[in-house]
Tab-separated table of C-alpha atoms in Angstrom:
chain	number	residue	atom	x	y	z
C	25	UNK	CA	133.272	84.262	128.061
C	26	UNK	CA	136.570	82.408	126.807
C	27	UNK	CA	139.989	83.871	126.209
C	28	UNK	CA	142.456	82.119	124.065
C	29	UNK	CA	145.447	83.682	123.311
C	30	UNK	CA	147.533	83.505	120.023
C	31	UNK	CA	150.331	81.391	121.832
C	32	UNK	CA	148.008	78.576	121.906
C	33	UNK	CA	149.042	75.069	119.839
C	34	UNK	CA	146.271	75.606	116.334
C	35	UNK	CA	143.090	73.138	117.015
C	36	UNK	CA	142.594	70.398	114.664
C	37	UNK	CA	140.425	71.110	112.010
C	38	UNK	CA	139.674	69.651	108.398
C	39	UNK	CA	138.520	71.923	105.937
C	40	UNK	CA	135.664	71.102	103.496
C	41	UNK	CA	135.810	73.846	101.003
C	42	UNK	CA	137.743	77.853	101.053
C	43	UNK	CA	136.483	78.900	104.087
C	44	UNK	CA	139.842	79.493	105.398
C	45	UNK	CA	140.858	81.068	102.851
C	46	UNK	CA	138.100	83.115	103.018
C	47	UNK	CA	138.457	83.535	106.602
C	48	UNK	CA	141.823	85.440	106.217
C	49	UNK	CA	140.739	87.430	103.433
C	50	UNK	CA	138.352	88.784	105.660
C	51	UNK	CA	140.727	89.351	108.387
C	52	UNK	CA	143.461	90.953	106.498
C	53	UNK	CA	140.929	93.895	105.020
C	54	UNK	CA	139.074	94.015	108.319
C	55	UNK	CA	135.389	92.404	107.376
C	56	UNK	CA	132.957	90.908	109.731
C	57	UNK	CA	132.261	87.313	109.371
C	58	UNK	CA	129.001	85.264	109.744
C	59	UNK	CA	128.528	81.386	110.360
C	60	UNK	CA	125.773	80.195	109.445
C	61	UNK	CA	125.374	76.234	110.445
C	62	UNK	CA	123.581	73.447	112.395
C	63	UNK	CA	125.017	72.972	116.063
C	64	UNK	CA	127.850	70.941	116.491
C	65	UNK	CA	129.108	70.978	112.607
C	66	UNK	CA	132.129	72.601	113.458
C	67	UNK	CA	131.600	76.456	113.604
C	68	UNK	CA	133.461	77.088	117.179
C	69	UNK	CA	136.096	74.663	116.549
C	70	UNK	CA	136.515	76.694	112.710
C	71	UNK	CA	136.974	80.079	114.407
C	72	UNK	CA	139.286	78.474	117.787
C	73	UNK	CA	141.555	76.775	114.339
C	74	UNK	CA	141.647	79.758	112.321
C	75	UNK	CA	142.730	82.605	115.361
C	76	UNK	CA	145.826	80.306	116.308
C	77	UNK	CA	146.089	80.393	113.177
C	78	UNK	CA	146.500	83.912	112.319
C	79	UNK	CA	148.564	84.509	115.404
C	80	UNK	CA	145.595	86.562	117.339
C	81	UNK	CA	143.944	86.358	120.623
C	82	UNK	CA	140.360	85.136	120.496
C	83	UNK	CA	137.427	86.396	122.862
C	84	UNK	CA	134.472	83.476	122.771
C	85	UNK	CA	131.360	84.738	124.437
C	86	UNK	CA	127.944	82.228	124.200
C	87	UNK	CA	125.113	84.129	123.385
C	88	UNK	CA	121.858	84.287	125.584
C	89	UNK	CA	118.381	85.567	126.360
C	90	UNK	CA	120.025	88.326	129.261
C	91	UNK	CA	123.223	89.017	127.596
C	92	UNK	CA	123.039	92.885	127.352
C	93	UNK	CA	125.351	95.429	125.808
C	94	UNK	CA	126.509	96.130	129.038
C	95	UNK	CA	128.401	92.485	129.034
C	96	UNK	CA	129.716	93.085	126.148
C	97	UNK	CA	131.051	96.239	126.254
C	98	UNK	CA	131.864	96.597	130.637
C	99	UNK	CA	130.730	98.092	133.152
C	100	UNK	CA	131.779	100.132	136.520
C	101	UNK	CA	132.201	97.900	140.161
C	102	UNK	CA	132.614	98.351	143.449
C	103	UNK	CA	135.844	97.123	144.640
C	104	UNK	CA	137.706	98.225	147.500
C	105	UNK	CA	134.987	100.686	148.530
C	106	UNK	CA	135.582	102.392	144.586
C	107	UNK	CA	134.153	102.536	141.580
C	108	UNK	CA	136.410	101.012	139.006
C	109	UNK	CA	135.652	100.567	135.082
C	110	UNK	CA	136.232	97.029	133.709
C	111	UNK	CA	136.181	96.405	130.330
C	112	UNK	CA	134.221	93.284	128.491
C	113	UNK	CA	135.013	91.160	126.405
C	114	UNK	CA	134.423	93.115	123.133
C	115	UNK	CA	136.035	96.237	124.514
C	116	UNK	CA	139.155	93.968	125.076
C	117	UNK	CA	138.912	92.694	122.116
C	118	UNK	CA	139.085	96.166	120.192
C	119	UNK	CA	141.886	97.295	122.849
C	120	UNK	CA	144.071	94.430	121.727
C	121	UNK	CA	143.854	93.769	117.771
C	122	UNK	CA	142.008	90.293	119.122
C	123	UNK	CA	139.201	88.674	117.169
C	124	UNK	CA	135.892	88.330	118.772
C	125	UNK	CA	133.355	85.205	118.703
C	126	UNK	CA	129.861	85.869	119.270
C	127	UNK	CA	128.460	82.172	119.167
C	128	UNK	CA	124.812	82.073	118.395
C	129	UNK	CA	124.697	85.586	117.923
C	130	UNK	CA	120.352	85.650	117.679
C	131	UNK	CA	120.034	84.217	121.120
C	132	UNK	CA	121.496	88.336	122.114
C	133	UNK	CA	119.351	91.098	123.571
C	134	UNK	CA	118.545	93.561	120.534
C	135	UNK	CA	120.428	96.327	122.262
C	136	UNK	CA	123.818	93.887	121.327
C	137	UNK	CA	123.354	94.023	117.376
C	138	UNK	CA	123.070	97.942	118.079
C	139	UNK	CA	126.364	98.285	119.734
C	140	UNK	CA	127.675	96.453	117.097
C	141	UNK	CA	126.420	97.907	113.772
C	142	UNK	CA	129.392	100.535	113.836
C	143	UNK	CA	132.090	98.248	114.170
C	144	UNK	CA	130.467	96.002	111.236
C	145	UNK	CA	130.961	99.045	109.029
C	146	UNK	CA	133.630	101.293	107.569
C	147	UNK	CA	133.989	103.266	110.964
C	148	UNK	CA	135.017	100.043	113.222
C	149	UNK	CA	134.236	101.983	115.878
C	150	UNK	CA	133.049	100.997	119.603
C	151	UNK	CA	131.365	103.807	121.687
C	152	UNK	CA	131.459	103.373	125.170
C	153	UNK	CA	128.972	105.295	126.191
C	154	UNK	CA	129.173	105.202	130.028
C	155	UNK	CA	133.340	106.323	129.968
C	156	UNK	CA	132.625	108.714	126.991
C	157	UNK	CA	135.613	106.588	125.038
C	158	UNK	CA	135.250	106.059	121.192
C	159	UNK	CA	137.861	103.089	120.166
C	160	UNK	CA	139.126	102.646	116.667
C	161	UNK	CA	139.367	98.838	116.031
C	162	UNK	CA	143.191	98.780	115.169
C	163	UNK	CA	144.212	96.080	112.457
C	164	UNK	CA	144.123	92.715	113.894
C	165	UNK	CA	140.637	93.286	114.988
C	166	UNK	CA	138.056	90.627	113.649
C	167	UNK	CA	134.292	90.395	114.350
C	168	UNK	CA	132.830	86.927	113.858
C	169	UNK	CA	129.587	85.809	114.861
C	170	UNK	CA	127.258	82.217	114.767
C	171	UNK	CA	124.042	80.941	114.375
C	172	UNK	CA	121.654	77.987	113.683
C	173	UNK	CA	119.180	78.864	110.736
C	174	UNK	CA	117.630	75.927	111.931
C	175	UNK	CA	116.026	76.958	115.247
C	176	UNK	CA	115.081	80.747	114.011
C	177	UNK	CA	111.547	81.805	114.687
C	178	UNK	CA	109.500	85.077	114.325
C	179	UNK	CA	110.874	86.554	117.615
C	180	UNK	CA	114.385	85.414	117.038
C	181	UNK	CA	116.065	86.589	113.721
C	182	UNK	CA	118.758	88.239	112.331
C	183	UNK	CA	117.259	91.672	111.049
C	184	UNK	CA	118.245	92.135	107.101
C	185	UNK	CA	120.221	95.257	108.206
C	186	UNK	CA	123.052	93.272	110.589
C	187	UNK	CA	122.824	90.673	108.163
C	188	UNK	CA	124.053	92.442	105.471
C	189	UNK	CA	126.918	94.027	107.278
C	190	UNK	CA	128.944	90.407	107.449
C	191	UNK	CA	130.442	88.391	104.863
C	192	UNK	CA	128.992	84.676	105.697
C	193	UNK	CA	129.834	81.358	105.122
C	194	UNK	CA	126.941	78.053	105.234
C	195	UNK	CA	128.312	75.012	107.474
C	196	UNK	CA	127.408	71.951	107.170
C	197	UNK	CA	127.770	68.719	108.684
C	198	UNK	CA	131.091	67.196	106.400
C	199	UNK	CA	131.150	63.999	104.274
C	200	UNK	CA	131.261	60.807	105.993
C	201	UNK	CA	135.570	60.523	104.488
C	202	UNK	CA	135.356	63.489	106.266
C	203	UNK	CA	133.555	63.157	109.537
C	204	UNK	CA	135.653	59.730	110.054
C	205	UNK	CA	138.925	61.433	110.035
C	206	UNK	CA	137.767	64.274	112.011
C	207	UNK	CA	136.281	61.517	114.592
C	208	UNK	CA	139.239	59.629	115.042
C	209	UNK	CA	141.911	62.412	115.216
C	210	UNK	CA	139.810	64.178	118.072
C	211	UNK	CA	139.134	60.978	119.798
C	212	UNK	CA	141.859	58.569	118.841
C	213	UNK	CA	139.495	55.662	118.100
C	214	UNK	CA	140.506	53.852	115.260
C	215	UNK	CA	138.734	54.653	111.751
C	216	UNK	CA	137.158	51.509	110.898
C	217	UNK	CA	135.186	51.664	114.058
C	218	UNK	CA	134.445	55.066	113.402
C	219	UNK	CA	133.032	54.462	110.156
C	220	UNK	CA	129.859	52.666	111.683
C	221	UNK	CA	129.616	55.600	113.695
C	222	UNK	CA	129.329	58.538	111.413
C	223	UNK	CA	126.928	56.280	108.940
C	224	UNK	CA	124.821	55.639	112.232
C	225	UNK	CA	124.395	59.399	112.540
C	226	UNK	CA	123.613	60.080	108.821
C	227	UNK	CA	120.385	57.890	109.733
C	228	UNK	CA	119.511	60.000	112.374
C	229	UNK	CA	120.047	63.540	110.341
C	230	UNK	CA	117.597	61.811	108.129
C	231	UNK	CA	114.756	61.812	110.740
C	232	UNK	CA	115.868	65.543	111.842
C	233	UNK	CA	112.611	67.302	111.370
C	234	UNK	CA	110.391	64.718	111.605
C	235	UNK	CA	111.416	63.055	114.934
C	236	UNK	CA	113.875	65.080	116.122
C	237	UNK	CA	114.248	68.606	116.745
C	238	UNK	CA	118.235	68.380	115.614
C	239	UNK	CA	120.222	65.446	114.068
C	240	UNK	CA	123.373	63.544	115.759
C	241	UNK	CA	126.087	66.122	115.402
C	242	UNK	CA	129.960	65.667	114.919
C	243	UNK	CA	130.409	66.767	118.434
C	244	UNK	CA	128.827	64.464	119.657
C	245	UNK	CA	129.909	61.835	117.701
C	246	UNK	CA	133.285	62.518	119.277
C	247	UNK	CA	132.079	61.817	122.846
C	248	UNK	CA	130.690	58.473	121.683
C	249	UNK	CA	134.207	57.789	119.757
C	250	UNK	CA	136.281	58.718	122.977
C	251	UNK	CA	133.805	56.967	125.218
C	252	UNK	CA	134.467	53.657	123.359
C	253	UNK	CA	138.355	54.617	123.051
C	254	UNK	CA	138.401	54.814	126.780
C	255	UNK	CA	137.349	51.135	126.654
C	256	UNK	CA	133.097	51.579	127.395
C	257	UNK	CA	130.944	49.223	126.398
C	258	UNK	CA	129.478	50.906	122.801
C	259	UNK	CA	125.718	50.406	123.898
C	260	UNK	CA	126.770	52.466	126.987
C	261	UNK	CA	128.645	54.780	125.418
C	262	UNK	CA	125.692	55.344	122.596
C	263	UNK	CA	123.238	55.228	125.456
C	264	UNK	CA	125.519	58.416	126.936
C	265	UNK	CA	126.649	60.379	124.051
C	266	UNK	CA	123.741	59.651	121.398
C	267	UNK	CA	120.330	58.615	122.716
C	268	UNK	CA	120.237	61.392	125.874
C	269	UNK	CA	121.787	64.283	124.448
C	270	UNK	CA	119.498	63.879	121.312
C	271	UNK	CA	116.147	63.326	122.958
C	272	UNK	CA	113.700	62.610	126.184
C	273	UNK	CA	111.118	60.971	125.138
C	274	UNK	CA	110.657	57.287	125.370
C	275	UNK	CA	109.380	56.104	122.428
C	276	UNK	CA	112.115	58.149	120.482
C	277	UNK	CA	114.889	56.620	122.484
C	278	UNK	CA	113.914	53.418	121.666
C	279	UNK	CA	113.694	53.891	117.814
C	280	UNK	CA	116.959	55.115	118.282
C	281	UNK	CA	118.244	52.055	120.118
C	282	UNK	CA	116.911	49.980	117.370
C	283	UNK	CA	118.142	52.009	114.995
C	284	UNK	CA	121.739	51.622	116.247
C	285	UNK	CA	120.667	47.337	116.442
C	286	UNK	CA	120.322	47.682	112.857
C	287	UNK	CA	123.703	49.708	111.649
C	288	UNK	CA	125.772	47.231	113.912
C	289	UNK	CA	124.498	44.181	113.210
């Protein structure tokens, strides 16, 4: 779990359509918010811009397999030979007006998407059932969550019924214009040697699927970028921030390698 608070300078980000706007829409009448997107396209980054933003604390918690409504929500600890409540990071959330981030929101226990089905209504309530508190989220109070349509399967899924209790917005990866200004602000490598970059990785989205479980995304692109700002070699850098992350497998690596032979020449 990540705190930022609203005093913090507002990330870089580039918008590619009204989802800010339609991010503070939502906020100012109190709406859950869905992001629906491939990983690394800019989701996190979206939500970190748009809190400093609006001025509010943000509460980022990564989704997994054994997060439990429990870690959401708190739970009572020994310290100093007593029992002592602490809240999570949802319950602080609610306490302080903040907005909450649940990033890949399917990779949750089910019991989490109960806990939160009242505060994605018109209650925006959070029962605490081991303290006996019910909290009213006050104004301020935003529930955004993520996930990767991509890599959902029979067992995980968002059920139709917490679907439909969030507004939601697609991501994508951006155009290349795009993706080479958002490259070389976040790494400070020049744009013309970004450019060869982000067309290297619309080759590889194209074998997503086939080859690959996942295409290059912008995030990593912006490794590669600051690797080769930083003065590496670019086959090293490509080697480090491409070819690894994307893949293990031999043969795939080196269609990959070849692949970058070809875009630079």
């Amino acid at each position: 779990m990540r705190n930022v608070t609203g005093t913090q300078p507002v990330p870089f980000y580039r918008p590619t359509g009204n989802e800010c706007t339609l991010f503070e829409t939502a906020h100012a009448n109190g709406l859950p918010l869905l992001l629906k997107g491939p990983t690394g396209c800019g989701k996190t980054r979206f939500v970190e811009h748009m809190a400093a933003r609006l001025g509010r604390p943000l509460y980022t918690v990564a989704c997994h397999d054994d997060l439990s409504a429990a870690d959401l929500i708190g739970r009572y600890l020994l310290r100093g030979g007593e029992t002592e409540w602490i809240d999570g990071p949802l319950t602080r959330a609610v306490r302080e007006g903040a907005i909450c981030y649940l990033d890949e929101i399917v990779e949750a226990r089910k019991d989490v998407t109960v806990v939160l089905h009242p505060l994605t209504d018109s209650r925006r309530t959070l029962m605490i059932d081991r303290t006996g508190e019910e909290l009213i989220a006050p104004p301020g109070f935003m529930l955004v969550a993520s996930y990767n349509p991509g890599y959902q399967n029979i067992l995980k899924r968002l059920k139709p019924s917490t679907r439909q209790r969030f507004l939601s917005i697609g991501f994508d990866f951006p155009d290349a214009a795009t993706e080479i200004a958002v490259v070389a602000s976040e790494s400070g490598l020049e744009e013309s040697r970004v450019t060869p970059l982000v067309r290297l990785a619309g080759h590889i989205r194209a074998l997503s699927g086939m080859d690959l479980e996942e295409g290059a995304s912008t995030r990593l692109l912006i490794y590669a970028a600051t690797l080769i700002a930083g003065g590496m070699p670019l086959e090293r850098a490509l080697e480090a921030a491409v070819i690894e992350p994307l893949t293990d497998e031999p043969d795939i690596q080196q269609a990959l390698r070849d692949l970058i032979a070809v875009v630079y020449g």
